[in-house]
Structures are given as structure tokens and as C-alpha cells.
mmCIF file of C-alpha atoms and ligand atoms in Angstrom:
data_model
loop_
_atom_site.group_PDB
_atom_site.id
_atom_site.type_symbol
_atom_site.label_atom_id
_atom_site.label_comp_id
_atom_site.label_asym_id
_atom_site.label_seq_id
_atom_site.Cartn_x
_atom_site.Cartn_y
_atom_site.Cartn_z
ATOM 1 C CA UNK M 27 50.578 67.402 35.362
ATOM 2 C CA UNK M 28 51.577 70.945 34.334
ATOM 3 C CA UNK M 29 49.084 73.553 35.536
ATOM 4 C CA UNK M 30 48.398 76.155 32.815
ATOM 5 C CA UNK M 31 47.041 79.199 34.634
ATOM 6 C CA UNK M 32 49.163 81.043 37.187
ATOM 7 C CA UNK M 33 47.742 80.412 40.625
ATOM 8 C CA UNK M 34 47.966 82.473 43.797
ATOM 9 C CA UNK M 35 50.762 81.729 46.226
ATOM 10 C CA UNK M 36 50.000 82.676 49.852
ATOM 11 C CA UNK M 37 53.111 83.380 51.869
ATOM 12 C CA UNK M 38 52.684 83.186 55.624
ATOM 13 C CA UNK M 39 55.201 84.989 57.804
ATOM 14 C CA UNK M 40 54.947 84.653 61.581
ATOM 15 C CA UNK M 41 56.427 87.661 63.336
ATOM 16 C CA UNK M 42 57.244 88.082 66.990
ATOM 17 C CA UNK M 43 59.053 91.331 67.820
ATOM 18 C CA UNK M 44 60.275 91.794 64.258
ATOM 19 C CA UNK M 45 59.599 95.524 63.694
ATOM 20 C CA UNK M 46 62.888 95.943 61.851
ATOM 21 C CA UNK M 47 62.269 93.025 59.482
ATOM 22 C CA UNK M 48 58.705 93.498 58.230
ATOM 23 C CA UNK M 49 59.336 96.127 55.576
ATOM 24 C CA UNK M 50 62.531 94.515 54.361
ATOM 25 C CA UNK M 51 60.928 91.080 54.131
ATOM 26 C CA UNK M 52 57.947 92.524 52.254
ATOM 27 C CA UNK M 53 60.178 94.388 49.792
ATOM 28 C CA UNK M 54 62.542 91.501 49.141
ATOM 29 C CA UNK M 55 59.829 88.897 48.665
ATOM 30 C CA UNK M 56 57.608 91.088 46.504
ATOM 31 C CA UNK M 57 60.535 92.126 44.295
ATOM 32 C CA UNK M 58 61.323 88.495 43.540
ATOM 33 C CA UNK M 59 57.705 87.401 43.102
ATOM 34 C CA UNK M 60 56.949 90.284 40.730
ATOM 35 C CA UNK M 61 60.054 89.653 38.631
ATOM 36 C CA UNK M 62 59.100 85.950 38.423
ATOM 37 C CA UNK M 63 55.488 86.868 37.585
ATOM 38 C CA UNK M 64 54.077 84.838 40.432
ATOM 39 C CA UNK M 65 50.722 86.075 41.787
ATOM 40 C CA UNK M 66 51.037 86.147 45.538
ATOM 41 C CA UNK M 67 49.725 87.455 48.850
ATOM 42 C CA UNK M 68 51.736 88.084 52.005
ATOM 43 C CA UNK M 69 50.146 87.265 55.339
ATOM 44 C CA UNK M 70 52.021 88.611 58.339
ATOM 45 C CA UNK M 71 50.925 87.105 61.649
ATOM 46 C CA UNK M 72 51.921 89.282 64.571
ATOM 47 C CA UNK M 73 52.318 86.799 67.411
ATOM 48 C CA UNK M 74 51.664 89.253 70.246
ATOM 49 C CA UNK M 75 54.751 91.380 69.667
ATOM 50 C CA UNK M 76 55.759 93.910 72.284
ATOM 51 C CA UNK M 77 57.442 96.244 69.808
ATOM 52 C CA UNK M 78 56.093 98.118 66.781
ATOM 53 C CA UNK M 79 55.688 95.008 64.608
ATOM 54 C CA UNK M 80 51.956 95.576 64.137
ATOM 55 C CA UNK M 81 52.426 99.254 63.200
ATOM 56 C CA UNK M 82 54.996 98.117 60.641
ATOM 57 C CA UNK M 83 52.576 95.578 59.208
ATOM 58 C CA UNK M 84 49.842 98.233 59.045
ATOM 59 C CA UNK M 85 52.141 100.580 57.153
ATOM 60 C CA UNK M 86 53.266 98.061 54.536
ATOM 61 C CA UNK M 87 49.707 96.834 54.167
ATOM 62 C CA UNK M 88 48.503 100.392 53.388
ATOM 63 C CA UNK M 89 51.168 100.711 50.728
ATOM 64 C CA UNK M 90 50.741 97.234 49.201
ATOM 65 C CA UNK M 91 47.386 95.652 48.505
ATOM 66 C CA UNK M 92 48.923 92.173 48.566
ATOM 67 C CA UNK M 93 49.846 92.436 52.268
ATOM 68 C CA UNK M 94 47.452 91.132 54.921
ATOM 69 C CA UNK M 95 47.897 91.061 58.653
ATOM 70 C CA UNK M 96 46.625 89.201 61.682
ATOM 71 C CA UNK M 97 47.433 90.234 65.216
ATOM 72 C CA UNK M 98 47.172 87.887 68.198
ATOM 73 C CA UNK M 99 45.956 89.102 71.572
ATOM 74 C CA UNK M 100 49.174 87.757 73.100
ATOM 75 C CA UNK M 101 52.107 85.515 72.202
ATOM 76 C CA UNK M 102 50.755 82.092 71.243
ATOM 77 C CA UNK M 103 53.887 80.701 69.618
ATOM 78 C CA UNK M 104 55.039 80.183 66.075
ATOM 79 C CA UNK M 105 52.959 77.050 65.372
ATOM 80 C CA UNK M 106 49.754 78.892 66.290
ATOM 81 C CA UNK M 107 50.818 81.800 64.079
ATOM 82 C CA UNK M 108 51.419 79.446 61.150
ATOM 83 C CA UNK M 109 47.997 77.851 61.562
ATOM 84 C CA UNK M 110 46.273 81.232 61.850
ATOM 85 C CA UNK M 111 47.991 82.393 58.674
ATOM 86 C CA UNK M 112 47.089 79.213 56.805
ATOM 87 C CA UNK M 113 43.459 79.456 57.898
ATOM 88 C CA UNK M 114 42.974 82.881 56.282
ATOM 89 C CA UNK M 115 45.085 82.169 53.192
ATOM 90 C CA UNK M 116 43.352 82.053 49.826
ATOM 91 C CA UNK M 117 46.098 80.733 47.571
ATOM 92 C CA UNK M 118 46.048 77.452 45.659
ATOM 93 C CA UNK M 119 49.347 76.879 47.386
ATOM 94 C CA UNK M 120 50.740 78.267 50.623
ATOM 95 C CA UNK M 121 54.286 78.814 51.757
ATOM 96 C CA UNK M 122 55.428 79.354 55.324
ATOM 97 C CA UNK M 123 58.700 81.100 56.044
ATOM 98 C CA UNK M 124 60.415 83.161 58.740
ATOM 99 C CA UNK M 125 60.131 86.895 58.390
ATOM 100 C CA UNK M 126 63.759 87.436 59.406
ATOM 101 C CA UNK M 127 64.568 86.112 55.904
ATOM 102 C CA UNK M 128 66.731 83.300 57.231
ATOM 103 C CA UNK M 129 64.736 81.345 54.685
ATOM 104 C CA UNK M 130 65.892 82.836 51.357
ATOM 105 C CA UNK M 131 62.996 84.083 49.163
ATOM 106 C CA UNK M 132 64.800 82.930 46.003
ATOM 107 C CA UNK M 133 64.253 79.350 47.148
ATOM 108 C CA UNK M 134 60.537 80.092 47.197
ATOM 109 C CA UNK M 135 60.580 80.484 43.422
ATOM 110 C CA UNK M 136 62.122 77.032 43.027
ATOM 111 C CA UNK M 137 59.510 75.620 45.404
ATOM 112 C CA UNK M 138 56.696 77.236 43.432
ATOM 113 C CA UNK M 139 57.914 75.740 40.165
ATOM 114 C CA UNK M 140 58.154 72.292 41.765
ATOM 115 C CA UNK M 141 54.576 72.698 42.952
ATOM 116 C CA UNK M 142 53.583 73.595 39.399
ATOM 117 C CA UNK M 143 55.171 70.342 38.299
ATOM 118 C CA UNK M 144 52.732 68.524 40.567
ATOM 119 C CA UNK M 145 54.435 68.119 43.934
ATOM 120 C CA UNK M 146 52.039 68.696 46.817
ATOM 121 C CA UNK M 147 54.579 69.411 49.551
ATOM 122 C CA UNK M 148 57.904 71.066 48.853
ATOM 123 C CA UNK M 149 60.100 71.030 51.927
ATOM 124 C CA UNK M 150 63.020 73.311 52.471
ATOM 125 C CA UNK M 151 65.939 71.345 53.918
ATOM 126 C CA UNK M 152 68.933 73.021 55.489
ATOM 127 C CA UNK M 153 72.324 72.396 53.952
ATOM 128 C CA UNK M 154 73.884 74.105 56.932
ATOM 129 C CA UNK M 155 72.389 75.303 60.190
ATOM 130 C CA UNK M 156 73.850 78.818 60.029
ATOM 131 C CA UNK M 157 75.739 80.313 62.946
ATOM 132 C CA UNK M 158 74.998 78.600 66.275
ATOM 133 C CA UNK M 159 76.789 77.859 69.528
ATOM 134 C CA UNK M 160 78.207 74.352 70.127
ATOM 135 C CA UNK M 161 75.724 73.720 72.930
ATOM 136 C CA UNK M 162 72.857 74.676 70.626
ATOM 137 C CA UNK M 163 74.170 72.343 67.903
ATOM 138 C CA UNK M 164 74.479 69.378 70.300
ATOM 139 C CA UNK M 165 71.044 69.983 71.840
ATOM 140 C CA UNK M 166 69.454 70.311 68.404
ATOM 141 C CA UNK M 167 71.124 67.090 67.270
ATOM 142 C CA UNK M 168 69.833 65.059 70.213
ATOM 143 C CA UNK M 169 66.349 66.525 69.832
ATOM 144 C CA UNK M 170 66.232 65.576 66.158
ATOM 145 C CA UNK M 171 67.476 62.076 66.900
ATOM 146 C CA UNK M 172 64.658 61.454 69.365
ATOM 147 C CA UNK M 173 61.972 63.063 67.250
ATOM 148 C CA UNK M 174 63.158 61.317 64.070
ATOM 149 C CA UNK M 175 62.864 57.982 65.826
ATOM 150 C CA UNK M 176 59.428 58.883 67.177
ATOM 151 C CA UNK M 177 58.039 59.962 63.813
ATOM 152 C CA UNK M 178 59.971 57.515 61.674
ATOM 153 C CA UNK M 179 60.975 60.422 59.438
ATOM 154 C CA UNK M 180 64.499 61.835 59.259
ATOM 155 C CA UNK M 181 63.963 65.310 60.614
ATOM 156 C CA UNK M 182 67.547 66.425 61.181
ATOM 157 C CA UNK M 183 67.608 68.873 58.301
ATOM 158 C CA UNK M 184 63.939 69.802 58.200
ATOM 159 C CA UNK M 185 62.816 73.359 58.680
ATOM 160 C CA UNK M 186 59.634 75.376 58.945
ATOM 161 C CA UNK M 187 60.212 76.556 55.389
ATOM 162 C CA UNK M 188 57.617 74.785 53.263
ATOM 163 C CA UNK M 189 55.312 75.144 50.355
ATOM 164 C CA UNK M 190 52.090 73.164 50.428
ATOM 165 C CA UNK M 191 49.226 72.557 48.084
ATOM 166 C CA UNK M 192 45.751 73.678 49.183
ATOM 167 C CA UNK M 193 44.823 70.006 49.778
ATOM 168 C CA UNK M 194 47.615 69.646 52.338
ATOM 169 C CA UNK M 195 46.729 72.930 54.027
ATOM 170 C CA UNK M 196 43.101 71.862 54.352
ATOM 171 C CA UNK M 197 44.219 68.600 55.952
ATOM 172 C CA UNK M 198 46.383 70.447 58.459
ATOM 173 C CA UNK M 199 43.567 72.832 59.280
ATOM 174 C CA UNK M 200 41.143 70.022 60.152
ATOM 175 C CA UNK M 201 43.497 68.738 62.834
ATOM 176 C CA UNK M 202 42.386 69.962 66.187
ATOM 177 C CA UNK M 203 45.578 69.241 68.123
ATOM 178 C CA UNK M 204 46.399 72.087 70.459
ATOM 179 C CA UNK M 205 50.030 71.086 70.840
ATOM 180 C CA UNK M 206 50.893 70.959 67.190
ATOM 181 C CA UNK M 207 54.387 70.251 65.928
ATOM 182 C CA UNK M 208 53.990 71.761 62.497
ATOM 183 C CA UNK M 209 57.155 70.378 60.976
ATOM 184 C CA UNK M 210 56.394 66.773 61.869
ATOM 185 C CA UNK M 211 52.675 66.969 61.200
ATOM 186 C CA UNK M 212 53.213 68.336 57.716
ATOM 187 C CA UNK M 213 55.327 65.240 57.000
ATOM 188 C CA UNK M 214 52.885 62.936 58.743
ATOM 189 C CA UNK M 215 49.997 63.845 56.391
ATOM 190 C CA UNK M 216 51.750 62.115 53.496
ATOM 191 C CA UNK M 217 51.132 63.412 49.935
ATOM 192 C CA UNK M 218 53.597 63.707 47.103
ATOM 193 C CA UNK M 219 56.708 65.353 48.508
ATOM 194 C CA UNK M 220 59.964 66.732 47.318
ATOM 195 C CA UNK M 221 62.785 68.732 48.840
ATOM 196 C CA UNK M 222 64.721 71.848 48.031
ATOM 197 C CA UNK M 223 68.003 72.622 49.716
ATOM 198 C CA UNK M 224 68.774 76.049 51.118
ATOM 199 C CA UNK M 225 71.456 77.681 53.235
ATOM 200 C CA UNK M 226 70.174 79.242 56.421
ATOM 201 C CA UNK M 227 70.899 82.952 56.062
ATOM 202 C CA UNK M 228 71.980 85.383 58.730
ATOM 203 C CA UNK M 229 69.105 87.149 60.447
ATOM 204 C CA UNK M 230 68.715 90.620 58.878
ATOM 205 C CA UNK M 231 67.884 92.384 62.131
ATOM 206 C CA UNK M 232 66.791 91.673 65.683
ATOM 207 C CA UNK M 233 67.566 88.628 67.815
ATOM 208 C CA UNK M 234 66.444 84.999 67.786
ATOM 209 C CA UNK M 235 63.390 84.373 69.979
ATOM 210 C CA UNK M 236 64.761 81.110 71.276
ATOM 211 C CA UNK M 237 66.406 80.936 74.667
ATOM 212 C CA UNK M 238 67.873 77.676 76.005
ATOM 213 C CA UNK M 239 64.837 77.354 78.279
ATOM 214 C CA UNK M 240 62.303 77.882 75.503
ATOM 215 C CA UNK M 241 64.154 75.427 73.253
ATOM 216 C CA UNK M 242 64.061 72.753 75.953
ATOM 217 C CA UNK M 243 60.365 73.355 76.447
ATOM 218 C CA UNK M 244 59.868 73.148 72.670
ATOM 219 C CA UNK M 245 61.754 69.841 72.579
ATOM 220 C CA UNK M 246 59.756 68.266 75.416
ATOM 221 C CA UNK M 247 56.400 69.475 74.058
ATOM 222 C CA UNK M 248 57.090 68.179 70.587
ATOM 223 C CA UNK M 249 58.571 64.854 71.626
ATOM 224 C CA UNK M 250 55.575 64.154 73.842
ATOM 225 C CA UNK M 251 53.116 65.251 71.183
ATOM 226 C CA UNK M 252 54.550 62.736 68.735
ATOM 227 C CA UNK M 253 55.636 59.886 70.962
ATOM 228 C CA UNK M 254 54.408 58.082 74.043
ATOM 229 C CA UNK M 255 57.834 56.525 74.490
ATOM 230 C CA UNK M 256 58.645 58.500 77.675
ATOM 231 C CA UNK M 257 55.480 57.092 79.225
ATOM 232 C CA UNK M 258 56.340 53.556 78.130
ATOM 233 C CA UNK M 259 59.815 54.040 79.537
ATOM 234 C CA UNK M 260 58.133 54.090 82.939
ATOM 235 C CA UNK M 261 56.885 50.548 82.333
ATOM 236 C CA UNK M 262 60.349 49.535 81.150
ATOM 237 C CA UNK M 263 61.958 50.939 84.265
ATOM 238 C CA UNK M 264 59.375 49.174 86.381
ATOM 239 C CA UNK M 265 60.228 45.839 84.758
ATOM 240 C CA UNK M 266 63.970 46.332 85.288
ATOM 241 C CA UNK M 267 63.239 47.278 88.856
ATOM 242 C CA UNK M 268 61.084 44.201 89.398
ATOM 243 C CA UNK M 269 63.943 42.041 88.138
ATOM 244 C CA UNK M 270 66.302 43.440 90.787
ATOM 245 C CA UNK M 271 63.581 43.191 93.392
ATOM 246 C CA UNK M 272 63.207 39.461 92.708
ATOM 247 C CA UNK M 273 66.961 38.881 93.064
ATOM 248 C CA UNK M 274 67.036 40.831 96.324
ATOM 249 C CA UNK M 275 63.946 39.036 97.566
ATOM 250 C CA UNK M 276 65.598 35.660 96.996
ATOM 251 C CA UNK M 277 68.807 36.874 98.663
ATOM 252 C CA UNK M 278 66.889 38.166 101.699
ATOM 253 C CA UNK M 279 64.969 34.930 102.092
ATOM 254 C CA UNK M 280 68.144 32.841 101.813
ATOM 255 C CA UNK M 281 69.820 35.015 104.430
ATOM 256 C CA UNK M 282 66.804 34.726 106.698
ATOM 257 C CA UNK M 283 66.780 30.979 106.436
ATOM 258 C CA UNK M 284 70.517 30.686 107.025
ATOM 259 C CA UNK M 285 70.176 32.984 110.089
ATOM 260 C CA UNK M 286 72.357 35.872 108.821
ATOM 261 C CA UNK M 287 69.575 38.424 108.488
ATOM 262 C CA UNK M 288 70.356 41.621 110.428
ATOM 263 C CA UNK M 289 72.985 43.234 108.223
ATOM 264 C CA UNK M 290 72.052 45.103 105.072
ATOM 265 C CA UNK M 291 70.679 48.422 106.235
ATOM 266 C CA UNK M 292 72.591 50.124 103.466
ATOM 267 C CA UNK M 293 70.745 48.002 100.918
ATOM 268 C CA UNK M 294 67.458 49.102 102.438
ATOM 269 C CA UNK M 295 68.390 52.764 102.270
ATOM 270 C CA UNK M 296 69.602 52.517 98.687
ATOM 271 C CA UNK M 297 66.472 50.665 97.694
ATOM 272 C CA UNK M 298 64.244 53.223 99.381
ATOM 273 C CA UNK M 299 66.005 56.083 97.647
ATOM 274 C CA UNK M 300 65.855 54.343 94.308
ATOM 275 C CA UNK M 301 62.183 53.429 94.571
ATOM 276 C CA UNK M 302 61.311 56.903 95.742
ATOM 277 C CA UNK M 303 63.038 58.645 92.892
ATOM 278 C CA UNK M 304 61.816 56.214 90.242
ATOM 279 C CA UNK M 305 58.237 56.528 91.445
ATOM 280 C CA UNK M 306 58.490 60.302 91.443
ATOM 281 C CA UNK M 307 59.998 60.477 87.950
ATOM 282 C CA UNK M 308 57.368 58.092 86.640
ATOM 283 C CA UNK M 309 54.558 60.070 88.231
ATOM 284 C CA UNK M 310 56.041 63.195 86.729
ATOM 285 C CA UNK M 311 55.979 61.709 83.244
ATOM 286 C CA UNK M 312 52.419 60.467 83.688
ATOM 287 C CA UNK M 313 51.430 63.839 85.070
ATOM 288 C CA UNK M 314 52.922 65.553 82.050
ATOM 289 C CA UNK M 315 50.843 63.484 79.654
ATOM 290 C CA UNK M 316 47.762 64.009 81.796
ATOM 291 C CA UNK M 317 48.322 67.750 81.660
ATOM 292 C CA UNK M 318 48.481 67.456 77.889
ATOM 293 C CA UNK M 319 45.210 65.512 77.783
ATOM 294 C CA UNK M 320 43.700 68.170 80.020
ATOM 295 C CA UNK M 321 44.877 70.886 77.637
ATOM 296 C CA UNK M 322 43.297 69.070 74.705
ATOM 297 C CA UNK M 323 39.938 68.340 76.357
ATOM 298 C CA UNK M 324 39.522 71.880 77.646
ATOM 299 C CA UNK M 325 39.335 72.657 73.969
ATOM 300 C CA UNK M 326 40.507 76.220 74.217
ATOM 301 C CA UNK M 327 41.274 77.954 70.934
ATOM 302 C CA UNK M 328 44.843 77.685 69.700
ATOM 303 C CA UNK M 329 45.047 81.456 69.384
ATOM 304 C CA UNK M 330 42.958 84.573 69.828
ATOM 305 C CA UNK M 331 42.932 87.186 67.102
ATOM 306 C CA UNK M 332 42.655 90.797 68.183
ATOM 307 C CA UNK M 333 43.076 92.664 64.887
ATOM 308 C CA UNK M 334 43.128 91.868 61.187
ATOM 309 C CA UNK M 335 44.003 93.807 58.043
HETATM 310 N N1 UDP P 417 58.210 83.540 66.013
HETATM 311 C C1 UDP P 417 56.859 83.671 66.323
HETATM 312 N N2 UDP P 417 56.455 83.442 67.613
HETATM 313 C C2 UDP P 417 57.329 83.102 68.606
HETATM 314 C C3 UDP P 417 58.692 82.953 68.252
HETATM 315 C C4 UDP P 417 59.091 83.174 66.958
HETATM 316 O O1 UDP P 417 56.037 83.973 65.476
HETATM 317 O O2 UDP P 417 56.888 82.926 69.735
HETATM 318 C C5 UDP P 417 58.650 83.785 64.617
HETATM 319 C C6 UDP P 417 59.766 84.799 64.455
HETATM 320 O O3 UDP P 417 59.271 86.112 64.365
HETATM 321 C C7 UDP P 417 60.427 84.362 63.161
HETATM 322 C C8 UDP P 417 60.237 82.849 63.192
HETATM 323 O O4 UDP P 417 59.185 82.589 64.106
HETATM 324 O O5 UDP P 417 59.783 84.871 62.021
HETATM 325 C C9 UDP P 417 61.492 82.134 63.626
HETATM 326 O O6 UDP P 417 61.954 82.653 64.856
HETATM 327 P P1 UDP P 417 63.477 82.946 65.148
HETATM 328 O O7 UDP P 417 64.113 83.638 63.990
HETATM 329 O O8 UDP P 417 63.549 83.653 66.456
HETATM 330 O O9 UDP P 417 64.043 81.473 65.300
HETATM 331 P P2 UDP P 417 65.405 80.907 64.698
HETATM 332 O O10 UDP P 417 65.433 81.303 63.252
HETATM 333 O O11 UDP P 417 66.474 81.551 65.475
HETATM 334 O O12 UDP P 417 65.292 79.436 64.895
HETATM 335 MG MG1 MG P 418 65.291 83.153 62.529
#
């Protein structure tokens, strides 16, 4: 299935407060693409940055005709930025990568050649996770365990570094989910896949955008968008609770009949506390899913574009 003519590769780079990285990323990627004779376009998506990211994008776009830019009206998150970039891309294949160059551009060349061989999705998988704190490593591990079970795909080494055929991109663009977990959804669509390993590089400049709080939010959002298990857990808990209730019911009745009823206030208190907290947790979980349904039916756009180049 070798394709004869060189096709355009669209590279989508979401950028949130990355003023120091834009030019460097553009130079590094273009150098490699030009030396490999790959026709390409760079699409920077400024995800509502507070610094001079957009000015940087404007500058490099003036100097290089292959650079395009989209600017969001505010921060909508990386997934929204990826989708926005994909929706304006023109290439026969599209790659998504971080603009801090933690995803090495050399790997992109390998991915492109695999696509030429006929693979429709080329996933970048991490050989190592780069420098991270122990807490971060543990949290990431548990998140991936849950999400891998929910999706039935081993996601522990997956990344947002991917190259996809136009067919795959079109499929992703039809999906109207507001809470989109890009990494899982791009596996969920199927197609002929292969993997390329890469080492996560050090960030060239700036700081990671992920705080512990935002990572936890990310984990909860993505687990609930791929699995209804938390909601079913409520039913499970209810069943376990019913089991104990039956035992206690029988015990109470026996005591009543044998005339030894009055003791057992502590049991009552414990039971009340338990029921109360279980009911509240369960309502919370239900409420969370309802909020998600509400978000989807309101049908607001995933992002709002304020400027384009
Ligand atoms: N990013 C974004 N919107 C956000 C957060 C991050 O577009 O709300 C971009 C960011 O500019 C970078 C990529 O997503 O290009 C990955 O972010 P980061 O490097 O902070 O994450 P890490 O590599 O530490 O996981
Ligand atoms: Mg990064």
C-alpha cells in the first residue's frame, strides 16, 4: 500500500502560555521536516494564553507561510485545542504534539513513514515518563489503571502524541462529545494502528500547566466520560448495604421477640451515619453524571475562536 506522491502533514500544536516555546518549536520541527522533504503545515492553537503566545505565533506566521494560528477567546483546555486544530487542518494526515517539544520531532518522521506504509493511526508511546514527583507517578498510575479497565485498552504508556490519517480525523471531528478524552477516543475509533516509542524530553522552557488539582479534575472527567462504573458502584453499595440491613433486621426481630430489645443505641447511630454518608456519596455521583448530561444537552460549542491566521 505504498503511497507514491508526497502528501501534506498537518502538525497541530496546542499552546497555553508558551511564549518562549513557539519559535523554537517552529524552527526545530521545520528544520527536520524540510531535511526529510516532508510537505507540512504547522497549526498553533493558542488556548487563551495570558502571555505573549499569540504575538509569538503571529511573528513566526509572518516569517513562515507554513505556519497557521488559531486563538481561543479563553482557555478551553488541551482537548478543545486539539479538536480546533484538527478541524482546520488540510493535510492527508495530521499529527498532534505538545509545543514544549516534550514529544521529539524526530519521532514524527518515523510516524510519517509508518503512515506512508499504510497505518492509519500511529501512536507515540512513552518509554519513560520523564522527570516527575513520586506523588505524580503514583496518581498517574492509578488513573491509567482505572481508565485502562474502563476502555479495555492498555493506556499506561499512551500519550497525546499521535499521527492520524484523514479518515480517522474526520471520524473524530464528527463526534459531538463536549467532554472528550482525546487519547482514549482516538483508540476507540479502531482503524489500523501501530506504535512508535519515544522518550519524553525535558520541557524546553516554561512550566507544566498541570497542578495536582487540575490533574485530579482531568482524571475524574475522563473516567466518567468513558465509564459509568462509578454510577454502578452506587447500586453495588446499595446491595451490600441491603445485605447488612437484612441481617440486622433479623437480629432486631429476634431480640424483640425474646424481650431484650432496648439496648443497641450505638448500632442505630452507626447505621444512621453510614446510611447518611452512603446516600450523600451516591447522590453526589449521580449528580455528577447529571451535570455531564446537562453539559452535553446544552450543546454549547467546545471552544470559541477569537482570531485566526
Ligand atoms: N495545553 C493547552 N491547554 C491547557 C493546558 C495545556 O493547550 O489548558 C498545552 C500546552 O501548551 C502544551 C501541552 O498542552 O503544549 C501539554 O501541556 P504541558 O506541557 O503543560 O503538560 P505536561 O507535558 O506537563 O503533561
Ligand atoms: Mg509538556
